Every structure is written in C-alpha cells, then in structure tokens.
Amino acid sequence: MQERVIEKAAQLLESGLCSRVLGWKKGEFFYDVTPGVFTTAQEVRNEMVFTPFCGANLSKYLIAESRKEGKVAAFLKPCDTYSFVQLQKEHRIRRENVYAVGVQCEGMCDLDSLTALNLTGITGAEGLGENLKVFTLYGEETLSRKDALSLRCNDCKSKKLLDCDEILGESGEEQDSHRFDQVEALEAMTAEERFAFWRRELSKCIRCNACRNVCPACSCEKCVFDNPNSGVENKAAADPFEENLFHIIRAFHVAGRCTDCGECTRVCPQHIPLHLLNRKLIKDMNQLYGTYQAGADFETKPPMLDFTQEDPEPSIITNGRDSG
Amino acid sequence: MKIWKLDRLQDLFAALAGERTLYIPADVAGQAKFTPWEPGMEMTKALNTNRSAKDLFFPQVEDLAAFKITGRQIQVEDNREDVEDFVIFGVRACDARSFSILDKVFLEEPADTYYKNRRDHATVMTLACSRPEATCFCTALGIDPQAPGGDVSCWVEGENLYLQANTQKGEALLEKLPAMEEGEKPQGDASVFDRLPLKDVDFSVFSEKALLHWFNSPVWEELSRSCLGCGSCTFVCPTCQCYDVKDFDTGTKVKRFRCWDSCMYSDFTMMAHGTNRPTQKERFRQRFMHKLVYYPNNHDGEIGCVGCGRCLRKCPISMNIVKVAKALKEGSV
Ligand code: SF4
Ligand code: SF4
Ligand code: SF4
Ligand code: SF4
Ligand code: SF4
C-alpha cells in the first residue's frame, strides 16, 4: 500500500490536479511519523510514508489546508473519513479544495502499544503487511501486527471509506468492535468505584490540552479556555477538581459530534482513557435516541440537534425512580 | 563506596523514609511518577518517570500569596506550603542535570525563594542507567548516564546497590543509615551507550552561527506546520521553566498562584505585549530557539536540553528537538 500511496501522491502533484499533498512524513525511527504537507513529487518520493504507524488523523488539518489556494490532496484512513464528513457537516472544510484519497487500513500501531508488549529501546521496525519486525537495542522480535495494534485500532468501528474522490484498496464495512465493553464494565461498578476510577485517571491530567487540540470536534478558532477575555481562561486549575470537570464538560460538548476516532486517548501523554467518556455518551445517546454515528453521512441530524415529541427525558427517568 | 543488598531495597527505603519523606519512581495508575514511598511500594520498571523530577522543585501549580481586602487595607498573607527535608531516590542523570539548568534561572539573584526553599530541603539520590531507551541522547549533550551526580550517586550491579556520596548533604544522609559494607563497584558493561541511535546528534553548531541565522531559518515553517500547540512537550520537559501568575477570587480573598505556562500556547507572555507570537510557527520557534540558542547564549554555551527523550516519546505528531536540531543544521526539512 505504501508504494501505491506514494505513487498516487506524486502523480497528483505532477499532473497539476493538486498543488499540495497532506500525508505522513518519515521520522527517525519508523514509528515516529509526522503529518506533513508535500509540494513536489520529489519530496513525496523522498519523505512520504504509509506505514503501520500512521495513526494521526489528518482530517482536522484540512480546516486550515482547504482554506489555502489550490487543491490539497489528503490521504485518509477510514476513521479519518468519518471526521472528514463530520467536519463538512459543520461547514469547517471547503470540500471543493480537497481531493480525498481513501486508503484501506489494516489497523495502526504505536509506540505505546509496542511498549505495552514489554519492548524497550525500540530503534526501528520493518514490515508493511501482517507482521512487524521490531529492532531494539537489546535484540529483535517479530510480531503480528494484530498484537501490536494501538488501543483505538483494537476497537475499530468501521473500515468504510466515506466521501472519497478515489480509493486505494477497498472500502470495508462497519465492524463488530466491542467498543462498548469497557463502558459496560464501568457501568457495572458502584458509584463509589466509578468515582474512584475517574478521579484516579483524571487526576493524572497535566492540562496540556493535547486531547482538545487534536480533536476534530474541537475546532473553535479560539477555545474559551485559551481566551484571557473569556473570564474562564484556565491554564492550570486553581483546584484539581477543575481538571476532572474540564474533561466531563468537553465530553458533553462534543457529544453527537465525536466520531470516536480515538485521537484524544492516543495523544494523551498521561495515558488517560478519555475515549471512555465519549463512548459512554455515544452509548447513552444510542439507547435514548436510536443509533447514531457522527460523520457516517451528511443527512442524519445529530441527536443533540434534533427534537421530537417522543424524545425521552433521561434526567426525569433517572431522577430517583430508575437507576437506568 | 557503600554496598546495600538489592533484595533488601525495601529496608533501605524504610530507613530513608524514617529520616524524612522519601520519593521514589513508582507506578501510579499505570504511569511512573515520583511518589512518596509507603511500606511495600516498589520501584517502577520503567527507565524514567513520565513527568520529570522537576515537579518536586517547581510544581505545576503553587500558591504564592493571598490578599485580603478590608476597606482600604490590604493584608498580604504568605500562604506558601511549609517544606520539610525530603529525599528523592532514583533520579536519572538527565533529570539531575536539569536541576542545574533550572538553578541557573531560579537561583540567580533575585532568587526565586519558592524554588530555593525546595532545593535547599532536598537531597537527591541519583541512579545510573544501564538499559537506556533508544530515545535517550543525554550522551550527545555531554551527560554521563553512568555517573549521574546528585548528592548521592547509586548504581545497580549484580545483586547490589552501590552508593557514593558526592556532597556534604549526601554524606550526612548516608551517615544516618544503618552501617553498610564498603567496597568497589565492578565495571559494568557500557557498550549499549555506543549503540544509541541519537548519540551523535550535533548540538555544537548552534554556538557557531549568530542567533539571527537560526531565527530566520526557512525550516521553521515546515517543521511547525502540523504542531498542535498542545504544550505536552513543554510540560513533560525537565528543563522547561515558564510559568504564569494568576489571581483567583475565592470570595473572601484573592489567591495568587503560579502555574506552568508553555510557549506553545497562544496567550504565552501576552501580559507583556498584545501581539507576541501570532501563529504556531513563532510559538514553535520560541521553544526550540530557547533550548538550542537563547539559553546557551545566556549561560556559557550550555544547551537547555538534557536529552531525556520525553518529548520524543510524547509529542502526538512526533515532532521534537532532535528533528528540529537536525533540520536546522541541514537548513532544509
Ligand atoms: S491530553 Fe491528557 S494530560 Fe493533556 S489535557 Fe488531555 S487529558 Fe490532560
Ligand atoms: S527538550 Fe525534550 S529531550 Fe530535551 S530535556 Fe526537554 S523533554 Fe527532554
Ligand atoms: S520558553 Fe518555552 S521552551 Fe523555553 S522554558 Fe519556556 S516553555 Fe520551555
Ligand atoms: S537520557 Fe541518559 S540519563 Fe536519562 S534515562 Fe536515558 S540513558 Fe539515562
Ligand atoms: S511539538 Fe508536539 S508536543 Fe509540542 S506543542 Fe507541538 S504537537 Fe504538542
């Protein structure tokens, strides 16, 4: 697939159809690829990669890139295309300035998933297919890509490539992902246990805002929490509970727009399982208002923006009478 | 050199903790972190902590003072935390060097008394590395991971922990511990450090050309393009030192506290000027210019990075000081 991606990108630039290509740039170690913009076919051939470590979701970059002059070719994985559609629904991307190339995806790995397999001193890796050969300072090991998948790719919800101008490989199907299993485990806890779980996790937060900044649903030009004039600007909390609340508020704010792309958890330097907050809300909305997947299409109205007489009022249901 | 049997490490911790609060790198909610030791708490297997050891001297949030206003009277309260003597065990050579980088900022006159207070009360016990990560490049910055410094240096070799006091503070601490056997540490195998992939990153070039040469480099544009401006790199960095001072109205008084700041943020140093660094390019450039050029310019050529590799592991887009240093040197990305 890497070869096809590079060839396609070079061709799009050479033919003049696109003036820029948004893709992944190789790093020092094979696993440390950086999202990048390429302007010449030569650059593409020298530096562009498509490896099992291209986890970063490129769609959010299209907000800025699609406002520039000329057409930008974007290489998108299935989960990226959900964000791509969702951002269009929110009128954040100028579709006419984007040439979307969907890329079939076998799941992505990351440094954390390799570290979780007790590999240390990782100097590089090899393999674009089913197996990964990992080189470390202390020896080498071959593993199946499946075992090294990142947290979010383990729970991949869909392999569909949406709204692409062209597809490399094939668009797949929605998957039985078990992505709500952990949410159910949390729901099964007592309120005290759950409270302790979230306090322990969220108290690790250093408020770097990586989760917010990477999130395609968080696309405000200036977040209120960054704006000294907003009155709620908050670089670090005056009280540690604020951090905890910040995440809960953010989860509510992106509810119905979060496509469950998993970027928040991927980028968190403190390994906080933020996706579980979002998934809890997705699960609740599915139960209350019918199954809805953000970014799956252009038409369906998000449950939080739609109102019918029959809509349940969950706060009334749960208020003392029913724990559901 | 003193010798302590590794299988009795818990006894050493107990003895140290009997003296004063002891911090060791332990796993908390899956993350290695300097944590106050309690009986039974084990050291992490991770090479280094997720956040750096600077947290113990320069915490992310700290109260500075409080003001109470009654009529036309302002009463100023010094509400800083009382700091008692404490020991940090298991600091790696990179983090130990970061203290000297921070000292040059915080202890220069007028000294930052909050920071100084903690430094004065701390005894640092370092731990030599023998199993580095591939992202470690301390050696490229002249740091010897096997001679980690601090008040007491420690080495793990075979079944023993070897301890050596480097300062009076360190000696005083070791004297308070149960009597230990004396002996020489066997020579360990250091060959892995010659295989570190980043050992040859060249940081000397930054003193060879004028500041503006680097500032005006064409590579910043491309390097910074996908930066999220998240500040993770600055928060995990042991040498990042910027903070903001904020007031918080508690309803009965005004609490003045400081919290870490990051040059990657849009409102960084906005208090000084309203149009400081308009785009991520300028913010990004600030971070790396500070580490590679400004800090050395102000401090006899010492680079403001200790090669701990945290930013290499933590950046969501895998952009970091090594990539920047290489690209600046090559002049193109
Ligand atoms: S990325 Fe993690 S540490 Fe950073 S603000 Fe989000 S939850 Fe907190
Ligand atoms: S810049 Fe990166 S490698 Fe250098 S000290 Fe800071 S976190 Fe460590
Ligand atoms: S200016 Fe930036 S790089 Fe330098 S210490 Fe401050 S936050 Fe860190
Ligand atoms: S950078 Fe050097 S001193 Fe720090 S943990 Fe790695 S090998 Fe040890
Ligand atoms: S360099 Fe990386 S860690 Fe630092 S602000 Fe940019 S995206 Fe975040």
XYZ file of C-alpha atoms in Angstrom, chain A residues 20 25-29 31-39 43 47 56 60-61 65 68 111-112 115 118-123 137-138 200-201 203-214 222 225-228 233-238 242-243 266-271, chain B residues 28-31 33 50-51 55 60-61 63 130-135 192 195-198 222-223 225-233 235-236 244 246 248 255 257-262 265-271 283 312-320 322-323 326 333:
132
model
C -0.234 20.119 -2.144
C 6.405 12.163 6.787
C 9.026 9.688 7.879
C 10.895 10.211 11.109
C 13.996 8.989 12.871
C 12.715 5.608 13.965
C 7.360 4.702 14.381
C 7.649 8.485 14.723
C 5.916 9.728 11.592
C 4.711 13.327 11.428
C 1.742 14.661 9.476
C 3.154 16.811 6.731
C 2.412 18.735 3.570
C 4.336 17.969 0.406
C 4.526 20.251 -2.588
C 9.592 15.463 -1.732
C 9.919 11.586 2.551
C -2.551 10.527 13.247
C -8.530 18.331 11.172
C -5.592 19.775 9.240
C -5.365 23.484 4.384
C -5.495 27.970 1.190
C 4.980 3.246 20.364
C 2.723 2.769 23.370
C 5.914 -0.672 24.906
C 7.437 -5.076 27.085
C 9.635 -3.964 24.226
C 12.140 -1.314 25.267
C 14.874 0.515 23.438
C 12.995 0.338 20.135
C 15.262 1.629 17.402
C 18.889 -2.057 21.458
C 18.533 -5.423 23.109
C -7.502 8.380 39.692
C -7.374 8.635 35.924
C -6.027 13.412 38.324
C -3.084 12.463 36.118
C -4.068 15.210 33.710
C -1.443 17.900 33.203
C -3.789 20.079 31.191
C -1.531 20.117 28.173
C -4.663 20.233 26.035
C -3.308 17.751 23.514
C -6.657 15.934 23.618
C -8.572 19.072 22.819
C -6.149 20.358 20.219
C -6.080 17.117 18.276
C -10.033 30.079 19.929
C -10.266 28.241 27.945
C -7.442 29.905 25.984
C -9.032 33.287 25.828
C -7.925 35.660 28.571
C -9.317 31.079 30.785
C -7.626 28.321 32.600
C -4.033 27.311 32.083
C -3.917 25.270 35.210
C -6.717 24.750 37.580
C -6.934 26.567 40.873
C -11.454 21.561 37.811
C -9.359 19.292 35.608
C -3.816 8.296 21.515
C -2.216 11.669 22.158
C -2.636 11.896 25.930
C 0.860 11.944 27.402
C -0.602 10.695 30.672
C -2.458 7.766 29.097
C 0.646 5.165 39.781
C -2.370 4.405 37.603
C -0.017 2.885 35.059
C 2.382 5.835 34.976
C 5.868 9.011 38.834
C 6.555 10.057 32.688
C 6.770 13.575 34.037
C 7.879 18.622 39.578
C 2.707 22.687 38.151
C 0.566 24.822 40.444
C 0.269 29.206 45.890
C 22.277 0.596 32.260
C 19.326 -0.052 29.976
C 18.679 3.181 28.072
C 15.796 3.777 25.699
C 16.511 4.394 22.033
C 15.185 7.920 22.535
C 24.929 -0.206 24.773
C 24.805 1.879 20.060
C 22.351 4.654 20.952
C 20.915 5.839 17.650
C 20.868 9.521 18.644
C 7.548 23.299 7.614
C 8.683 21.963 10.985
C 3.154 23.056 10.273
C 1.477 20.143 11.974
C 2.263 21.154 15.558
C -0.922 21.080 17.591
C 0.284 23.712 20.011
C -0.613 21.366 22.792
C 2.299 22.046 25.103
C 2.804 18.389 26.043
C 6.465 18.757 25.120
C 5.066 20.075 30.384
C 6.992 16.824 30.354
C 2.204 32.384 34.579
C -2.774 34.174 38.173
C -8.201 33.607 41.863
C -5.345 33.811 45.988
C -0.848 31.288 42.393
C 1.507 30.369 39.643
C 1.127 27.607 37.138
C 3.279 26.281 34.369
C 2.950 28.069 31.084
C 4.024 26.978 27.647
C 0.234 28.499 23.748
C -1.366 31.437 22.006
C -1.551 33.577 25.146
C 2.008 32.925 26.284
C 3.608 36.146 27.599
C 0.583 38.034 26.391
C 0.754 40.073 29.592
C 5.472 29.764 19.176
C 10.340 12.344 21.518
C 8.008 9.851 23.105
C 5.177 12.186 23.976
C 4.611 14.505 21.037
C 1.342 13.485 19.356
C 2.775 14.289 15.959
C 6.304 13.057 16.663
C 7.968 16.393 16.199
C 10.780 17.035 18.604
C 16.150 16.065 17.619
C 14.260 16.513 14.375
C 18.926 18.113 12.533
C 13.463 19.810 6.008
